[in-house]
Coordinates of C-alpha atoms in Angstrom, one line a residue:
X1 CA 28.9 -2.6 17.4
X2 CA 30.9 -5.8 17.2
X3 CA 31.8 -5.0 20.9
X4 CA 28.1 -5.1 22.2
X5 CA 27.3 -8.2 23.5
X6 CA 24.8 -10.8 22.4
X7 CA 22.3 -10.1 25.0
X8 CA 22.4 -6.3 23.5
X9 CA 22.0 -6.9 20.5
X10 CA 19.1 -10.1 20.5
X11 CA 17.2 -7.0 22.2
X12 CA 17.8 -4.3 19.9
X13 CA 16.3 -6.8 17.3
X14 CA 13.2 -7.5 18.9
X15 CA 12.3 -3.7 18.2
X16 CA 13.1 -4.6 14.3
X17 CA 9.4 -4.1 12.8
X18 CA 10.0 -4.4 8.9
X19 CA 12.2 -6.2 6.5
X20 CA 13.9 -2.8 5.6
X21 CA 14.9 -2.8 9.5
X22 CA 16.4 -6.3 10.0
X23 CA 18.5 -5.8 6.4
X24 CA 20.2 -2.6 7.6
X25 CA 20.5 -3.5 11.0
X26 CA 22.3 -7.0 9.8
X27 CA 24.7 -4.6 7.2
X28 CA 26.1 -2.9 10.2
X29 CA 28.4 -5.6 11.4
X30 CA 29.5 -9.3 11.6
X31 CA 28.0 -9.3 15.1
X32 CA 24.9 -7.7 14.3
X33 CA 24.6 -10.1 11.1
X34 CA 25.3 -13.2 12.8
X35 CA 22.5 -11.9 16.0
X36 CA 19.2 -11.9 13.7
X37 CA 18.6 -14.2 11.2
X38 CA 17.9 -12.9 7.5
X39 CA 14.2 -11.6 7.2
X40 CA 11.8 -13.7 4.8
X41 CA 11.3 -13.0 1.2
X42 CA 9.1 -11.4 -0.2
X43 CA 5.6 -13.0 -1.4
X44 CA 7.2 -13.3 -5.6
X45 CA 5.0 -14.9 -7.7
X46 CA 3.2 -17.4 -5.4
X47 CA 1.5 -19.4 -7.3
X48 CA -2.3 -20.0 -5.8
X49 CA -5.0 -22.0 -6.8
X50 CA -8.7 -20.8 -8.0
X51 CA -11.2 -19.7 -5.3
X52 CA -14.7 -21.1 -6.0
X53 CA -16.6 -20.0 -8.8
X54 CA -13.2 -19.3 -11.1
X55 CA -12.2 -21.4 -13.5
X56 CA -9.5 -20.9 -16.0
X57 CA -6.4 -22.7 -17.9
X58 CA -4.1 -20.9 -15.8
X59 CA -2.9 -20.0 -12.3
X60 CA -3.3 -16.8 -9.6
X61 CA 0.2 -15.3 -8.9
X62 CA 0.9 -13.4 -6.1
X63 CA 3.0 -10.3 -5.8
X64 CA 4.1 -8.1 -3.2
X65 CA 4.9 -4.6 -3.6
X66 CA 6.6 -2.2 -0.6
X67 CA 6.4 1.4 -0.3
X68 CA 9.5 3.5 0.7
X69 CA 10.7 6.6 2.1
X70 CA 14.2 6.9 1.1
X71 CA 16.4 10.4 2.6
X72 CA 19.5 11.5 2.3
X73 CA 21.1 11.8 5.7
X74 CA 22.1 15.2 5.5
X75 CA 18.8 16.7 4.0
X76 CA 16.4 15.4 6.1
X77 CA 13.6 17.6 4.4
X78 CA 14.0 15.9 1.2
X79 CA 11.8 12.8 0.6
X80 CA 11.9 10.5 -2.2
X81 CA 8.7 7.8 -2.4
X82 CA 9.0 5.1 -4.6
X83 CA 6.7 1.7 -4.9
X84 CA 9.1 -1.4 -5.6
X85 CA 7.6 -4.9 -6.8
X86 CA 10.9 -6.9 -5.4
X87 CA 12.0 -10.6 -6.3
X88 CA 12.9 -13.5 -4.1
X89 CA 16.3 -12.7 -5.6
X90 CA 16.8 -9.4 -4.6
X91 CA 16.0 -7.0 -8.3
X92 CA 13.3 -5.2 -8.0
X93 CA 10.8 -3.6 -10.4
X94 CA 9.6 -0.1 -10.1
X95 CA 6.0 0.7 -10.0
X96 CA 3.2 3.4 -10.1
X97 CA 2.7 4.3 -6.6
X98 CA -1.1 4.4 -7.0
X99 CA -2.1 2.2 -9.8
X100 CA -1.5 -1.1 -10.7
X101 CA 1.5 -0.4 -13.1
X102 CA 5.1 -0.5 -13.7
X103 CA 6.9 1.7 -15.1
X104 CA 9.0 0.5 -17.8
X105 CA 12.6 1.6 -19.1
X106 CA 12.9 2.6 -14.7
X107 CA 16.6 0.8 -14.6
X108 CA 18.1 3.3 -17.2
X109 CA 17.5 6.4 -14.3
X110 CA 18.2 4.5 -11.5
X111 CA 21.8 2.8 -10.6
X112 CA 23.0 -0.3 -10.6
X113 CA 23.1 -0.9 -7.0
X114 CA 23.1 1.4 -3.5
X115 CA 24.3 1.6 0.0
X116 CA 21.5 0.8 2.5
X117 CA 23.6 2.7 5.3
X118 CA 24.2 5.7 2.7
X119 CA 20.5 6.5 3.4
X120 CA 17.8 6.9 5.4
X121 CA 15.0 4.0 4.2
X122 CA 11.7 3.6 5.7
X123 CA 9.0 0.8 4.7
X124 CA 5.9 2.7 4.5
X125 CA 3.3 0.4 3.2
X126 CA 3.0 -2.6 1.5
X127 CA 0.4 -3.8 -1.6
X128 CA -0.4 -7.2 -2.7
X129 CA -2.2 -7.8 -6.0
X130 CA -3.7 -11.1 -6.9
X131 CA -2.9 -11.7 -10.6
X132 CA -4.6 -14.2 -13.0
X133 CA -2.3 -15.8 -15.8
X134 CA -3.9 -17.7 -18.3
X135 CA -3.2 -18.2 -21.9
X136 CA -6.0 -15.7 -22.7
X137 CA -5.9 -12.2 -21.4
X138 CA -4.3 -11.7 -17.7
X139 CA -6.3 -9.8 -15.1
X140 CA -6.1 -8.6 -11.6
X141 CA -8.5 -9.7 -9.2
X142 CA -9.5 -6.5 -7.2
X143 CA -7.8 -6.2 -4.2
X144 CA -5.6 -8.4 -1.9
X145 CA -4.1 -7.9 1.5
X146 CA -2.0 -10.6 3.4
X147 CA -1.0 -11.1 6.8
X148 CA 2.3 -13.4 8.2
X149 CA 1.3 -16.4 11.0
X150 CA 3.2 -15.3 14.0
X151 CA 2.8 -19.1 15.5
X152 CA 4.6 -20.9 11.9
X153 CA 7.2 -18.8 10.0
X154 CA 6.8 -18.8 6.1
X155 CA 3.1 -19.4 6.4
X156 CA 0.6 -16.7 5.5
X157 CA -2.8 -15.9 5.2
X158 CA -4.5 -13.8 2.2
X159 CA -7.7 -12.3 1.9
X160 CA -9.0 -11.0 -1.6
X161 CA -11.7 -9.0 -3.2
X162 CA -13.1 -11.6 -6.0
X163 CA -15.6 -10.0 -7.8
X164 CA -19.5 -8.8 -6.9
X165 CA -18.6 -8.0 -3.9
X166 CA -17.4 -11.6 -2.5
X167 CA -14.5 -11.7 0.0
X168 CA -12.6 -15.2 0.3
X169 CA -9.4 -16.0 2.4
X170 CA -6.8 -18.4 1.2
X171 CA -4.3 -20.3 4.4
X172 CA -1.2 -21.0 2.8
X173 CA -0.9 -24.3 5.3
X174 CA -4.2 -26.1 4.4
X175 CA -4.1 -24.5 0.5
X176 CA -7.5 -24.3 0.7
X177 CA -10.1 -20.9 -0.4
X178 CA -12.9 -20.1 1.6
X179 CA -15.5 -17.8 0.7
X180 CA -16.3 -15.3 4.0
X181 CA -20.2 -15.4 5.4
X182 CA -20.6 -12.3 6.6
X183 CA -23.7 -12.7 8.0
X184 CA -26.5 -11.7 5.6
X185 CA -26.8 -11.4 1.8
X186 CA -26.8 -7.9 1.1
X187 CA -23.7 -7.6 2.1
X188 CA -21.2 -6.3 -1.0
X189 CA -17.7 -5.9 -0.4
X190 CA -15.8 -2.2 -1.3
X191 CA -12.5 -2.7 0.8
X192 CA -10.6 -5.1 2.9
X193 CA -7.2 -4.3 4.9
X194 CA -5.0 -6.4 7.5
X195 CA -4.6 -4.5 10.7
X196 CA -3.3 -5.3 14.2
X197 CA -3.3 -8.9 13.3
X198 CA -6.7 -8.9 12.2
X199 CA -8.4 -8.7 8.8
X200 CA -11.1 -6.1 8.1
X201 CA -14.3 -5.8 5.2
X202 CA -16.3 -2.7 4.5
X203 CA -19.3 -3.4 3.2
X204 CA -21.2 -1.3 0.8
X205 CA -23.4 0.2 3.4
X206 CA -20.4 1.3 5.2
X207 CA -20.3 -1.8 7.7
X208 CA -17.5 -2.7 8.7
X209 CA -16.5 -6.5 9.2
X210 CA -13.6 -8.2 11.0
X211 CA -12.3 -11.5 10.5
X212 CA -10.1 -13.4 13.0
X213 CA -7.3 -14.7 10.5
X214 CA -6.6 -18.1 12.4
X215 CA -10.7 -19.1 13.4
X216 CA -12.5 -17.2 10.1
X217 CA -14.5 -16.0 12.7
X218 CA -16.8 -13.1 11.6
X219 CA -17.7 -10.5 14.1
X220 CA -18.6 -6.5 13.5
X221 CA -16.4 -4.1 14.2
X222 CA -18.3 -0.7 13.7
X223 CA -21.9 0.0 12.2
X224 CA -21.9 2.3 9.3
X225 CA -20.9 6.0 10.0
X226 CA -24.0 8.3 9.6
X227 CA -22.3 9.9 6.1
X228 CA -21.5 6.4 4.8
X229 CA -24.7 5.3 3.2
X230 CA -24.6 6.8 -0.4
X231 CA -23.7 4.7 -3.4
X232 CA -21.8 7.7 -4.7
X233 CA -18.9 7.4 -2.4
X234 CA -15.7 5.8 -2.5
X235 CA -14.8 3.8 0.6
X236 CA -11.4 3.4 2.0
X237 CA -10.0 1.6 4.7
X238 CA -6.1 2.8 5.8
X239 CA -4.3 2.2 8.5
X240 CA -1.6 4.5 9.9
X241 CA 0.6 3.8 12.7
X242 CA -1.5 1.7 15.3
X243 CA -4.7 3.7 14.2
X244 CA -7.4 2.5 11.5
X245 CA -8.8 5.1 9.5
X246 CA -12.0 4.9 7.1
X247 CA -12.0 7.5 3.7
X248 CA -15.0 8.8 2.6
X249 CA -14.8 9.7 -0.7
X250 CA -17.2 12.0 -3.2
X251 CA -17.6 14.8 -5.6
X252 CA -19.0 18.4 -4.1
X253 CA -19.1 19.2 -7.1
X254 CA -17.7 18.8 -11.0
X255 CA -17.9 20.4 -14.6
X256 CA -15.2 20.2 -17.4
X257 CA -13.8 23.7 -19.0
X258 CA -12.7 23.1 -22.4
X259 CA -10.6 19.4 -21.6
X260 CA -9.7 19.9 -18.1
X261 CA -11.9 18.6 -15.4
X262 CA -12.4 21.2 -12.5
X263 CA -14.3 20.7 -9.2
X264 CA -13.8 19.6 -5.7
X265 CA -13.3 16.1 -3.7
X266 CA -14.6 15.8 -0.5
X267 CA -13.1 13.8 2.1
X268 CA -15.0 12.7 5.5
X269 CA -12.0 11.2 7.7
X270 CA -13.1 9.1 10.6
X271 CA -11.4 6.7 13.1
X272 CA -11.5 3.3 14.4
X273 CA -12.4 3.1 18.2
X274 CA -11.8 -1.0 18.9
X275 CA -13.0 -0.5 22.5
X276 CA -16.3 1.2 21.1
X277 CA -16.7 -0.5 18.3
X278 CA -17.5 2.6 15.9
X279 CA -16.0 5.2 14.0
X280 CA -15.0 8.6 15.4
X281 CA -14.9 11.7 12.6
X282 CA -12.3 13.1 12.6
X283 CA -11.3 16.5 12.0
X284 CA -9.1 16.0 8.7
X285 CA -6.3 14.7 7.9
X286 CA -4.4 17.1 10.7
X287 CA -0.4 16.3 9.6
X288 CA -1.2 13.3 7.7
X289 CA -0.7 13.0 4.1
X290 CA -2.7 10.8 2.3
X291 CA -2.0 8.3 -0.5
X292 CA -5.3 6.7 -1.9
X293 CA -4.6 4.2 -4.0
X294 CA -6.0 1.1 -6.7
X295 CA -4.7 -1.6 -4.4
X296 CA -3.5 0.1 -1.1
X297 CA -3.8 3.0 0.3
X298 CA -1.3 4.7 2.9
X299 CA -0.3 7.8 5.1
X300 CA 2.6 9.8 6.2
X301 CA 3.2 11.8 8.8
X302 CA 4.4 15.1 7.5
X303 CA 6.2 15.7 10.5
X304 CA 8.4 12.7 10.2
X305 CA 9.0 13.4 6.4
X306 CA 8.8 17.6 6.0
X307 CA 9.0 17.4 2.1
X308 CA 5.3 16.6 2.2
X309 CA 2.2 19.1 3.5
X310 CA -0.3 17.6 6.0
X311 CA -3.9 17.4 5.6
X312 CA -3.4 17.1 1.8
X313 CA -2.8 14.2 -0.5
X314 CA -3.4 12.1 -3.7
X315 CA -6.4 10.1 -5.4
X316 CA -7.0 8.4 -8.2
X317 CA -10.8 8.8 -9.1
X318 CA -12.0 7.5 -12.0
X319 CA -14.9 9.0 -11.3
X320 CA -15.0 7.5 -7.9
X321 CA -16.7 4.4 -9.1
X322 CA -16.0 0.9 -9.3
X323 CA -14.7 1.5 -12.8
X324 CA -12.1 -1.6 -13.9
X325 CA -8.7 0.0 -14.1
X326 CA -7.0 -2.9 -16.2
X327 CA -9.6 -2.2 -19.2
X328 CA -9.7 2.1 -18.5
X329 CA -6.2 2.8 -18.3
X330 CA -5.7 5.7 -16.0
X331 CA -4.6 8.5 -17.7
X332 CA -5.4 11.7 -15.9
X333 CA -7.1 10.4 -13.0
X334 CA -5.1 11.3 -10.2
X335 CA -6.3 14.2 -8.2
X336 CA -4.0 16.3 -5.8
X337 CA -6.1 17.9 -2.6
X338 CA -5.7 19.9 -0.4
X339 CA -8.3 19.9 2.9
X340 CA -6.6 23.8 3.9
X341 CA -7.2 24.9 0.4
X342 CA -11.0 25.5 -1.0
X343 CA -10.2 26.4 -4.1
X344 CA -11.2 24.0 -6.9
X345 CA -8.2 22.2 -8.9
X346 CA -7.5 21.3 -12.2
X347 CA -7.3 18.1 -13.3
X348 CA -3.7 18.7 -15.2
X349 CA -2.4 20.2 -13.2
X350 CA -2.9 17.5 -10.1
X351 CA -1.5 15.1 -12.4
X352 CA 1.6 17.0 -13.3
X353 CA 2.8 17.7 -9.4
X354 CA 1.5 13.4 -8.8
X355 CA 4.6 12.2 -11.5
X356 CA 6.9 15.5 -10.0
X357 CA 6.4 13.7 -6.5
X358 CA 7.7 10.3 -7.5
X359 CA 9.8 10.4 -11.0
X360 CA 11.9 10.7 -11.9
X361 CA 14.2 10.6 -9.2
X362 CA 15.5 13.3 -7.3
X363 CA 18.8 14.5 -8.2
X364 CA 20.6 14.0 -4.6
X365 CA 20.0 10.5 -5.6
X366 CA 20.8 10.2 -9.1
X367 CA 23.7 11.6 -8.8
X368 CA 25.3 10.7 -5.6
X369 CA 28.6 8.8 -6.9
X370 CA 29.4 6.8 -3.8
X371 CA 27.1 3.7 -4.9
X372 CA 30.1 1.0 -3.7
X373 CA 28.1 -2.1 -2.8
X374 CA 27.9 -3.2 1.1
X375 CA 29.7 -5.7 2.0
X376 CA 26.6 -7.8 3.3
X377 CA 24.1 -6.4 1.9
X378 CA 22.8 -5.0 -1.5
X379 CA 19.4 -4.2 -3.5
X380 CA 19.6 -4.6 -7.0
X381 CA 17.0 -3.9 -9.4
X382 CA 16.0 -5.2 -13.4
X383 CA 12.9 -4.2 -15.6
X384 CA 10.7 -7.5 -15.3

């Protein structure tokens, strides 16, 4: 590639999407290093002030997580997920890929460095939690999603799940909270996600709210599906590809057999029309496999990756209520589905094929002995 000229290669970059992208296009070469400049870092431990009504002796901290798809290139049915929490330095921190956790003693499996270009690496999603330190005891607020300002580099905007149901966006370039009005009181917050450079809010009545990131202006974009109005659903807002997707959630039925919880989930799949401003069932998953997790929830395409089934996935439960996972750690409450299988599943025995998914990791990985470092490029990693 050091042949192609500039021109060439100032396009090719315009079709880089993702940080993953721009680092392994820039390892290629000296010309293809020197034709995009390095990609931002990641959002480690920002520091960010109290939104109204919170008042502590300490500080929020921002983290940002990634999700990636990592294949060998010559076994392109093998897929190996793994959530990282990464540094502005480069280590990163493994984490639970569906709960707010990381899992310690990760950096005695996993090696001291790897070859971008010795892989295939995909980003598939990224999380963002919203972490209160204090000299008391740390918690999470509920959810956070952020969104990059396309008109100022290095600025961003965040929008975050407070508590009872409040929504309030943070601009990193006036440093100010404000607290969303969505329009009347009754309004309670279950989900938030960024999405085509807009930032969405689904209410408890399964309204669904969008909020321009630059203006804070509040318009709706979809009235409540017809199957959306029952307290005893989990909502979930994910986006895949350019599409939007809402999750309904709830039990069919349940009844626990000496330990083991047995039952089945039901899952009512719909999806954002923009143009119509409503949501469109859909009917299931069809080759998507779903990941619904504590604070972002994602899909792949089990075309793209064929290690994974489609219409089938992973949730963590808890009884699909708004149950506080930093005081009830999660244990066994990660359910496998299935939407082409009606048989009910057992509780263990979801949880065992969740950790056989995602650790340890594979052994075309662990012991692949080609691990020289790039010469421009490298991802290291260190427990936090």
């Amino acid at each position: 590639m050091d042949n192609l000229p500039q021109h060439l290669l100032a396009a090719i970059a315009e079709f880089l999407n993702t940080r993953i992208e721009t680092l392994c296009f820039r390892a290629v070469c000296n010309s293809s290093r020197s034709s995009v400049p390095p990609p931002l870092p990641p959002l480690s431990h920002f520091k960010i002030p109290f939104p109204p009504g919170m008042t502590d002796d300490g500080h929020l901290e921002l983290t940002e997580s990634t999700v990636y798809a990592i294949q060998p290139w010559d076994k392109s049915t093998e897929t190996w997920l793994v959530k990282v929490e990464e540094s502005s330095s480069g280590k990163i921190q493994v984490m639970d890929p569906l709960f707010k956790l990381r899992i310690k003693n990760s950096s005695e499996m996993l090696p001291e460095s790897f070859n971008l270009l010795d892989y295939r690496v995909k980003e598939i999603a990224k999380s963002f939690r919203l972490e209160m330190v204090s000299n008391s005891h740390p918690f999470y607020v509920e959810k956070a999603v952020a969104s990059s300002d396309d008109d100022n580099a290095g600025e961003f905007v965040l929008m975050a799940l407070i508590s009872e149901g409040r929504v309030g966006v943070w601009r990193s370039k006036d440093k100010r909270w404000a607290i969303i009005d969505f329009g009347y009181e009754s309004f309670y917050c279950k989900d938030i996600i960024y999405h085509n450079k807009k930032l969405y809010a689904m209410g408890f009545d399964g309204v669904t709210m969008e909020v321009d990131p630059k203006s804070l202006n509040v318009t709706q974009a979809a009235a409540a599906p017809g199957k959306s109005q029952s307290h005893l659903m989990m909502h979930s807002l994910v986006k895949s590809r350019d599409d939007l997707f809402l999750i309904n959630t709830y039990w069919l039925y349940k009844y626990y057999q000496h330990g083991p919880l047995l039952g089945r989930i039901r899952l009512d799949v719909f999806k954002l029309d923009e143009e119509k401003c409503e949501w469109i069932e859909e009917d299931g998953l069809k080759d998507q496999v779903l990941f619904l997790g504590e604070d972002g929830s994602f899909m792949l395409s089990a075309k793209e990756f064929p290690a994974c089934k489609g219409n089938s996935g992973y949730l963590m439960y808890m009884d699909l209520c708004g149950v506080d996972f930093d005081f009830y750690p999660p244990t066994e409450d990660v359910a496998y589905f299935d939407l082409e299988d009606s048989s009910p599943g057992s509780q263990p025995g979801a949880l065992s094929k969740y950790w056989e998914d995602f650790w340890p990791l594979p052994t075309w990985f662990r012991q692949k002995t080609n691990l020289k470092l790039s010469m421009v490029e490298k991802i290291t990693h260190a427990d936090a």
